[in-house]
XYZ file of C-alpha atoms in Angstrom:
556
model
C 18.186 145.109 -11.497
C 16.044 142.136 -10.552
C 14.747 142.000 -7.117
C 16.240 138.898 -6.243
C 19.699 140.186 -6.550
C 18.943 142.719 -4.089
C 17.271 140.278 -2.009
C 20.110 137.844 -1.940
C 22.623 140.550 -1.332
C 20.882 141.346 1.305
C 20.364 138.058 3.308
C 24.167 137.666 2.993
C 25.137 140.909 4.920
C 22.348 139.953 7.213
C 23.917 136.866 7.873
C 27.253 137.667 8.164
C 26.066 140.542 10.877
C 24.623 137.849 12.763
C 26.636 134.944 12.964
C 30.451 136.621 12.681
C 30.128 140.296 13.617
C 27.354 140.168 16.560
C 29.152 136.871 17.963
C 32.613 139.005 18.053
C 31.032 142.166 19.479
C 29.263 139.693 22.212
C 32.633 137.734 23.366
C 35.405 140.215 22.943
C 34.005 143.639 23.345
C 30.481 143.472 25.633
C 32.157 139.999 26.875
C 28.685 138.292 27.927
C 28.956 136.324 31.035
C 26.695 132.947 31.379
C 27.178 133.360 34.984
C 26.216 136.781 35.769
C 23.066 136.705 37.422
C 20.303 139.042 35.891
C 17.799 141.206 36.770
C 14.695 139.145 36.003
C 16.244 136.780 38.731
C 17.773 138.577 41.341
C 14.184 140.724 41.518
C 11.782 138.339 40.244
C 8.376 139.379 40.933
C 6.344 138.052 38.389
C 5.079 141.325 36.794
C 8.007 143.268 35.400
C 11.012 141.007 36.190
C 10.031 137.888 34.265
C 13.194 135.276 33.475
C 12.101 134.488 29.803
C 12.684 132.087 27.065
C 15.009 133.683 25.015
C 12.531 132.913 21.805
C 9.945 134.163 23.176
C 11.843 137.228 24.590
C 12.598 137.585 20.901
C 9.230 137.932 19.648
C 8.475 140.577 22.247
C 11.891 142.677 21.690
C 11.285 142.270 17.595
C 7.750 142.974 17.372
C 7.899 145.833 20.238
C 10.524 147.747 18.025
C 9.570 147.224 14.510
C 6.280 148.780 14.490
C 5.373 150.716 10.980
C 8.873 151.994 11.317
C 10.246 150.057 9.162
C 8.486 149.841 6.494
C 7.435 153.564 6.542
C 10.993 154.847 6.761
C 12.509 152.934 3.840
C 9.002 153.171 1.453
C 9.285 156.990 2.076
C 13.415 157.399 1.588
C 13.038 155.553 -1.741
C 12.509 158.831 -3.654
C 15.467 159.055 -3.528
C 16.544 156.089 -5.372
C 16.642 152.565 -4.182
C 20.190 152.353 -3.627
C 20.789 155.171 -0.372
C 17.962 153.650 1.299
C 19.570 149.754 0.668
C 22.881 150.281 1.408
C 21.791 152.093 4.747
C 19.612 149.479 5.810
C 22.114 146.908 5.380
C 25.514 148.714 7.034
C 22.962 150.581 9.457
C 21.324 147.199 10.430
C 24.925 145.148 10.942
C 27.538 147.566 12.518
C 25.137 149.845 14.126
C 21.478 148.564 15.189
C 22.699 145.069 15.958
C 25.542 146.738 18.097
C 23.212 149.128 19.618
C 20.224 146.824 20.824
C 22.238 144.244 21.959
C 24.584 146.310 23.873
C 21.728 148.586 25.298
C 19.955 145.075 26.599
C 23.884 144.601 28.090
C 24.003 148.009 29.624
C 20.982 147.620 31.503
C 21.479 144.060 32.367
C 24.515 144.925 34.029
C 22.704 147.762 36.160
C 20.124 146.670 37.597
C 17.462 146.472 34.899
C 17.498 150.064 34.805
C 16.694 152.236 31.704
C 18.966 154.136 29.523
C 18.230 157.420 31.220
C 18.633 156.141 34.936
C 21.766 154.322 33.832
C 22.938 158.307 32.820
C 22.993 159.479 36.166
C 24.882 156.262 37.477
C 27.434 156.319 34.303
C 27.831 160.090 34.062
C 26.301 162.225 36.258
C 22.434 163.372 37.612
C 22.379 166.273 35.667
C 22.711 164.298 32.463
C 20.062 161.694 34.096
C 17.877 164.702 34.359
C 18.323 165.679 30.810
C 18.247 162.044 29.130
C 14.859 161.815 30.961
C 13.361 165.280 29.405
C 14.568 163.756 25.348
C 13.347 160.314 26.393
C 9.643 161.595 27.223
C 9.453 163.627 24.172
C 10.313 160.417 21.989
C 7.516 158.540 23.775
C 5.200 160.848 23.877
C 5.750 161.247 19.967
C 5.490 157.608 19.748
C 2.249 156.573 21.459
C 0.206 159.725 20.406
C 1.814 159.093 16.683
C 1.425 155.234 16.209
C -2.308 155.308 17.800
C -3.421 158.034 14.752
C -1.698 155.123 12.249
C -3.123 152.288 13.769
C -6.909 154.121 13.745
C -6.442 155.374 10.411
C -5.503 151.775 8.817
C -8.447 150.478 10.465
C -10.571 153.055 8.970
C -8.918 152.725 5.535
C -8.942 148.902 5.449
C -12.445 147.730 8.128
C -11.408 143.987 7.043
C -8.585 144.406 9.525
C -10.282 144.968 12.810
C -11.522 141.499 13.330
C -7.507 140.516 13.298
C -6.240 143.328 15.041
C -8.252 142.988 17.890
C -8.569 139.104 17.676
C -4.551 138.747 18.107
C -5.107 140.176 21.899
C -7.144 136.964 22.380
C -5.177 134.899 20.799
C -2.165 136.272 23.188
C -3.997 136.116 25.864
C -4.576 131.982 25.452
C -1.008 131.759 24.244
C 0.295 133.149 27.720
C -2.458 131.160 29.928
C -0.527 127.677 27.519
C 2.838 128.737 28.127
C 3.176 129.842 31.637
C 0.215 128.528 33.756
C -0.491 124.852 31.971
C 3.082 124.772 30.598
C 2.568 123.511 27.339
C 4.806 122.560 24.847
C 6.284 125.929 23.189
C 6.462 124.611 19.419
C 2.663 123.378 19.416
C 1.468 126.573 21.223
C 3.228 128.614 18.777
C 1.700 126.338 15.897
C -1.195 126.766 16.869
C -0.928 130.572 17.216
C -0.290 131.238 13.824
C -3.024 129.393 12.470
C -5.717 130.943 15.028
C -4.110 134.247 14.055
C -4.117 133.253 9.922
C -7.425 132.189 10.765
C -8.789 135.526 11.553
C -6.545 137.784 8.816
C -9.077 134.966 6.444
C -12.388 136.370 8.272
C -11.358 139.846 8.273
C -12.512 140.624 5.061
C -15.679 138.656 4.993
C -16.695 140.489 8.200
C -15.250 143.720 8.397
C -15.801 145.981 10.759
C -16.244 150.046 10.868
C -17.280 152.021 13.449
C -20.236 154.437 12.757
C -19.131 157.881 11.724
C -19.687 159.898 14.990
C -19.661 158.167 18.228
C -20.518 159.897 21.360
C -19.932 163.052 19.609
C -16.219 162.202 18.454
C -15.884 160.896 14.452
C -14.284 157.305 14.263
C -10.880 158.100 14.239
C -11.023 159.942 17.193
C -12.987 156.985 19.167
C -10.531 154.581 17.980
C -7.901 156.628 19.219
C -9.268 156.404 22.774
C -9.915 152.978 22.739
C -6.574 151.791 21.765
C -5.259 154.263 24.646
C -7.524 152.130 26.542
C -6.579 149.208 25.988
C -2.991 150.196 26.049
C -3.570 151.313 29.765
C -5.422 148.250 30.796
C -2.390 146.116 28.764
C 0.866 148.382 30.618
C -0.434 147.531 34.138
C -0.734 143.344 33.734
C 1.836 140.639 34.092
C 4.324 141.083 31.156
C 3.433 137.047 30.800
C -0.438 137.504 30.636
C -0.388 139.643 27.379
C 2.538 141.657 25.979
C 5.192 138.820 26.170
C 3.001 136.210 24.197
C 1.358 138.572 22.088
C 4.266 140.128 21.077
C 6.085 136.895 20.413
C 3.178 135.242 18.497
C 2.790 138.875 16.190
C 6.786 138.275 15.738
C 6.383 134.771 14.372
C 3.473 136.025 12.249
C 5.414 138.663 11.029
C 8.079 135.966 9.723
C 5.307 133.663 8.462
C 4.377 137.207 6.339
C 8.073 137.942 5.615
C 8.806 134.612 4.290
C 5.952 134.401 2.051
C 6.641 138.032 0.535
C 10.055 136.697 -0.355
C 8.901 133.819 -1.498
C 6.692 135.448 -3.592
C 9.686 137.578 -4.745
C 11.509 134.445 -6.221
C 8.442 133.041 -8.531
C 7.237 136.329 -9.362
C 11.175 137.329 -9.826
C 9.928 141.569 -10.746
C 12.193 143.650 -12.101
C 12.739 146.932 -10.307
C 11.382 149.540 -11.743
C 12.656 152.718 -9.773
C 15.518 154.346 -10.162
C 18.836 153.292 -8.180
C 19.462 157.037 -7.709
C 16.337 159.424 -8.441
C 18.059 162.693 -9.981
C 13.813 163.510 -10.578
C 12.711 164.198 -6.940
C 9.879 165.926 -6.689
C 9.867 169.644 -5.818
C 10.391 170.817 -2.211
C 11.979 167.120 -1.487
C 15.307 167.699 1.144
C 18.746 166.832 0.599
C 19.377 163.359 0.555
C 22.232 164.464 3.574
C 21.063 164.447 5.861
C 18.096 163.611 5.762
C 17.941 159.753 4.339
C 19.707 158.621 7.472
C 16.744 160.706 10.070
C 14.283 159.321 7.814
C 15.206 155.678 7.648
C 15.509 154.860 11.629
C 14.139 151.731 12.161
C 15.117 149.224 9.717
C 18.619 150.524 9.965
C 19.084 152.240 13.718
C 16.845 153.618 15.953
C 17.116 155.569 19.687
C 13.332 153.921 20.585
C 15.490 150.339 20.481
C 17.515 151.734 22.918
C 14.448 152.676 25.368
C 12.703 148.888 24.574
C 16.286 146.549 25.505
C 16.700 149.000 28.755
C 13.086 148.974 29.538
C 11.195 145.797 29.359
C 13.593 143.160 27.396
C 16.364 143.809 30.214
C 14.069 143.043 33.150
C 13.416 139.691 31.259
C 16.860 138.463 30.260
C 16.955 134.769 31.487
C 20.874 134.826 30.985
C 23.159 137.560 29.596
C 24.275 135.967 26.443
C 20.797 135.597 25.222
C 21.308 140.033 24.781
C 22.811 138.438 21.501
C 19.621 136.707 19.947
C 17.509 138.949 21.326
C 19.416 142.349 20.562
C 20.829 141.401 17.662
C 18.650 139.303 15.783
C 15.537 141.729 16.643
C 17.411 144.144 14.717
C 18.435 141.650 11.861
C 14.315 140.973 11.594
C 13.889 144.401 11.260
C 16.022 144.819 8.797
C 14.848 142.105 6.785
C 11.444 143.999 7.089
C 12.743 147.068 5.980
C 14.730 145.272 3.119
C 11.290 143.568 1.975
C 9.696 147.211 2.078
C 11.960 148.878 -0.622
C 11.929 145.605 -3.182
C 7.997 146.397 -2.505
C 7.720 149.823 -3.316
C 10.645 149.658 -5.508
C 9.246 146.437 -7.642
C 5.541 146.357 -6.906
C 4.394 148.720 -9.705
C 4.402 147.900 -13.373
C 6.620 150.714 -14.309
C 8.495 153.945 -13.629
C 5.493 156.232 -14.558
C 3.095 154.137 -12.439
C 6.097 154.724 -9.478
C 6.139 158.320 -9.913
C 2.449 158.759 -9.840
C 2.794 157.591 -6.508
C 6.037 159.259 -5.348
C 4.949 163.001 -6.091
C 6.461 164.774 -3.155
C 8.572 163.436 -0.380
C 6.579 162.012 2.424
C 4.658 159.969 -0.241
C 4.761 156.550 -0.158
C 4.888 154.933 3.225
C 2.994 152.042 4.368
C 0.087 152.247 1.388
C 2.875 151.806 -1.256
C 3.912 149.096 0.816
C 0.564 147.643 0.977
C 0.107 147.970 -2.765
C 3.376 146.896 -4.118
C 3.715 144.395 -1.863
C 0.031 143.203 -2.103
C 0.478 142.529 -5.748
C 3.517 140.693 -5.570
C 1.947 138.381 -3.000
C -1.040 137.545 -4.762
C 1.042 136.987 -7.954
C 3.429 134.892 -5.823
C 1.149 132.386 -3.667
C -1.886 132.835 -6.104
C -3.943 134.430 -2.840
C -6.986 137.230 -3.751
C -5.406 141.123 -3.655
C -7.893 142.328 -1.070
C -6.394 138.887 1.390
C -3.212 140.414 0.630
C -3.729 143.794 1.611
C -5.072 142.485 4.805
C -2.630 140.433 5.364
C 0.213 143.438 4.809
C -2.138 146.253 6.830
C -2.893 143.262 9.637
C 0.697 143.004 9.615
C 1.748 146.513 9.836
C -0.877 147.599 11.928
C -0.128 145.003 14.778
C 3.583 145.990 14.542
C 2.566 149.341 15.201
C -0.085 148.152 18.133
C 2.458 146.281 19.835
C 5.160 149.297 19.382
C 1.950 151.246 21.501
C 1.854 148.793 24.496
C 5.410 148.664 25.146
C 5.738 152.572 24.529
C 3.007 152.981 27.095
C 4.322 150.878 29.463
C 7.742 152.555 29.131
C 6.324 155.811 29.838
C 4.837 154.610 32.988
C 8.390 153.687 34.025
C 9.711 156.810 33.366
C 7.137 158.276 35.878
C 7.783 155.767 38.089
C 11.156 156.337 37.970
C 10.502 160.086 38.540
C 8.850 159.331 41.682
C 11.888 156.837 42.779
C 14.383 160.431 41.646
C 11.943 163.114 43.089
C 11.270 161.045 45.917
C 7.114 161.216 45.214
C 5.333 158.154 46.666
C 2.423 158.551 44.629
C 4.292 158.502 41.605
C 5.779 155.669 42.247
C 2.315 153.338 41.647
C 1.988 151.719 38.658
C -1.794 152.987 38.130
C -0.834 156.095 39.030
C 2.143 156.411 36.547
C -0.103 154.901 33.633
C -2.815 157.030 34.215
C -0.199 160.072 33.877
C 1.652 158.030 30.852
C -1.814 157.962 28.827
C -3.200 161.406 30.183
C -0.232 163.241 28.807
C -0.575 161.334 25.360
C -4.237 161.911 25.230
C -3.448 165.883 26.212
C -1.183 166.321 23.167
C -3.637 163.964 20.487
C -6.751 166.219 21.268
C -5.268 169.387 23.288
C -3.504 169.835 20.293
C -4.969 168.114 17.595
C -8.892 169.102 18.427
C -11.484 166.575 18.216
C -9.832 164.232 15.668
C -6.949 163.200 18.117
C -4.474 164.163 15.890
C -2.249 165.801 18.076
C 0.736 164.053 18.024
C 1.085 164.820 14.048
C 2.323 168.248 14.922
C 5.402 167.274 16.806
C 5.760 164.484 14.719
C 8.429 166.178 12.233
C 10.763 166.197 15.143
C 10.741 162.319 15.861
C 13.226 161.414 13.435
C 15.913 163.604 14.552
C 15.017 163.130 18.163
C 14.841 159.054 17.671
C 18.644 158.965 16.006
C 19.971 161.533 18.430
C 18.815 159.305 21.769
C 20.779 156.272 20.103
C 23.688 158.276 19.661
C 23.417 158.957 23.293
C 23.246 155.595 23.936
C 26.026 154.650 22.242
C 28.003 157.452 24.585
C 26.844 155.883 27.487
C 27.378 152.318 26.416
C 30.844 153.207 25.068
C 32.027 154.156 28.222
C 30.893 151.290 29.956
C 32.771 149.386 27.555
C 35.988 151.857 28.090
C 35.667 151.259 31.960
C 36.128 147.401 31.583
C 39.142 147.798 28.824
C 37.508 147.073 26.036
C 37.424 148.652 22.735
C 35.410 151.412 22.265
C 35.762 151.775 18.325
C 33.148 149.786 17.707
C 30.458 151.799 19.292
C 32.329 155.304 19.174
C 32.859 155.359 15.516
C 28.675 154.925 14.840
C 27.500 157.246 17.583
C 30.113 160.411 16.093
C 28.422 159.458 12.734
C 24.907 159.435 14.234
C 25.336 162.757 16.088
C 26.865 164.506 13.595
C 24.151 163.480 10.593
C 21.377 164.082 13.131
C 22.505 167.249 14.956
C 23.017 168.548 11.339
C 19.569 167.474 10.735
C 18.016 168.958 14.180
C 19.685 172.594 12.529
C 18.087 172.514 8.931
C 15.075 171.542 10.863
C 15.408 174.397 12.893
C 15.962 177.056 10.174
C 12.502 175.425 8.392
C 10.603 175.674 11.323
C 11.216 179.442 11.497
C 10.737 179.816 8.373
C 7.649 178.315 8.834
C 7.278 180.427 12.208
C 6.152 177.055 14.159
C 7.058 178.768 17.311
C 6.160 175.656 18.691
C 8.544 173.026 17.242
C 11.290 175.734 17.027
C 10.879 175.466 20.995
C 11.546 171.525 21.251
C 13.456 171.794 18.636
C 16.170 173.810 20.778
C 14.915 172.075 24.139
C 16.080 168.837 22.705
C 18.946 170.172 20.798
C 20.553 171.740 23.543
C 20.053 169.111 25.837
C 21.451 166.311 23.694
C 24.868 168.835 23.703
C 25.154 169.349 27.505
C 24.700 165.630 27.786
C 27.477 165.304 24.970
C 29.830 167.470 26.947
C 29.086 165.307 29.744
C 30.475 162.355 27.989
C 32.630 163.176 26.243
C 34.091 164.810 29.546
C 33.813 161.034 31.328
C 35.843 159.977 28.384
C 38.565 162.245 28.413
C 38.921 161.528 32.021
C 39.005 157.660 31.408
C 41.649 158.222 28.311
C 44.189 160.153 31.466
C 43.835 157.281 33.427
C 46.812 154.621 33.191
C 43.805 151.544 33.417
C 42.142 152.904 30.399
C 45.296 153.471 28.289
């Protein structure tokens, strides 16, 4: 099998999803209304609620939800063979992820820009809201603590990426000023910004930056983690137009340029896929494909974190309700394209089956490393740049997206604490800087309290991320289904995906519970039970509401 064939099938399927399926959902099911006044205009404050050009907002949404996950998940899941990963990414993106993201934005826009946790209280019950907030908090805690470790590791492994990763912040700041303060031409600003980013990528290998082995008694990894959280805390308090939006927008453009270069290289090189379509000789200890495939590949197929971004920051910036289709659905398609590139890179970027097997020696092997190695070789041969610059380019791509996800994640955690302040009438917690201190403090407590001096505590509870993330997607679709039913829409387009997600992820959570028990990992056992119980109770609340709706004449 040649990589070009898979690339062509993938492009055709994504095109069908955006141009036809998403339009049907937007017009016939959600009934997006151009005359509806969105929260960005109703509550405009110049900080969080800011009416935003849909192209700029797409950049924010896409890069915030992408992170490193659509690379890591598919690059690991290929251990079962490229075919299951390929099929799940295509079906998941078109029929689940795009609908999930677009619908979550719509749900928040119709509910004053509230997060999905708060919306659950209005649509279901106060008890459901409390349970959802617990799941959301744990999910954000995992994402922020772990992504800090991932970014720190990439900067230590590839010092040439440090200059472009941090330099991108300066570029983003000036782009924000150019767009909002000086009202400069968006295409021109975009072009200059992309050129500046790639100039930094070119300079990165010439000026590598590495921290000393010890910084104030901390190793380099821990020092980078603290610096990342200091930055994230400051960024979460700044107006979205000043750094978050332009950083995400220019990173989105940079990714598409990088993806174009990578896909162009696939066309030029036309590599054969050396990985098996279905791997019948998986390494010992590899879990079963079902249901773990649907948990391992989250971002790139469907991810609950997307719902947090959609209802946390994106919905507060939607200028016109129909923009939710472009921002949400096309954002999911962009992530699907990244996941497809990852599958092709780790399946066709090796010289032989033997070389591929030397990388995939156990479950969890591969990941970003395999993507950078395999994709870097294809990129180097395709456009004629050095292997070092190719590796730097792909590392920066992954690090920038992980960073934008962490930026948004800390801001979302700040929102969670502020919403708790509203719910429980804790005025101090409503203040942005106080909520940010609690958000960052909880992440650092996990990172260093559970992990010790190296700051890798987030990795301890990371095994729960996959199932928690997918369950969050199912719960979000539950709430959306109730909303669609209340406006007399057809619910099959959200009900079928949510039932599938709840089944496979609950099954996965139960399998994990057995594994944690066998390993006597009591912390994960407790957290697993908390998440499982909360999910079951929210589902019961939701199905109770659905049942009552079915029994009413107006919903029949």
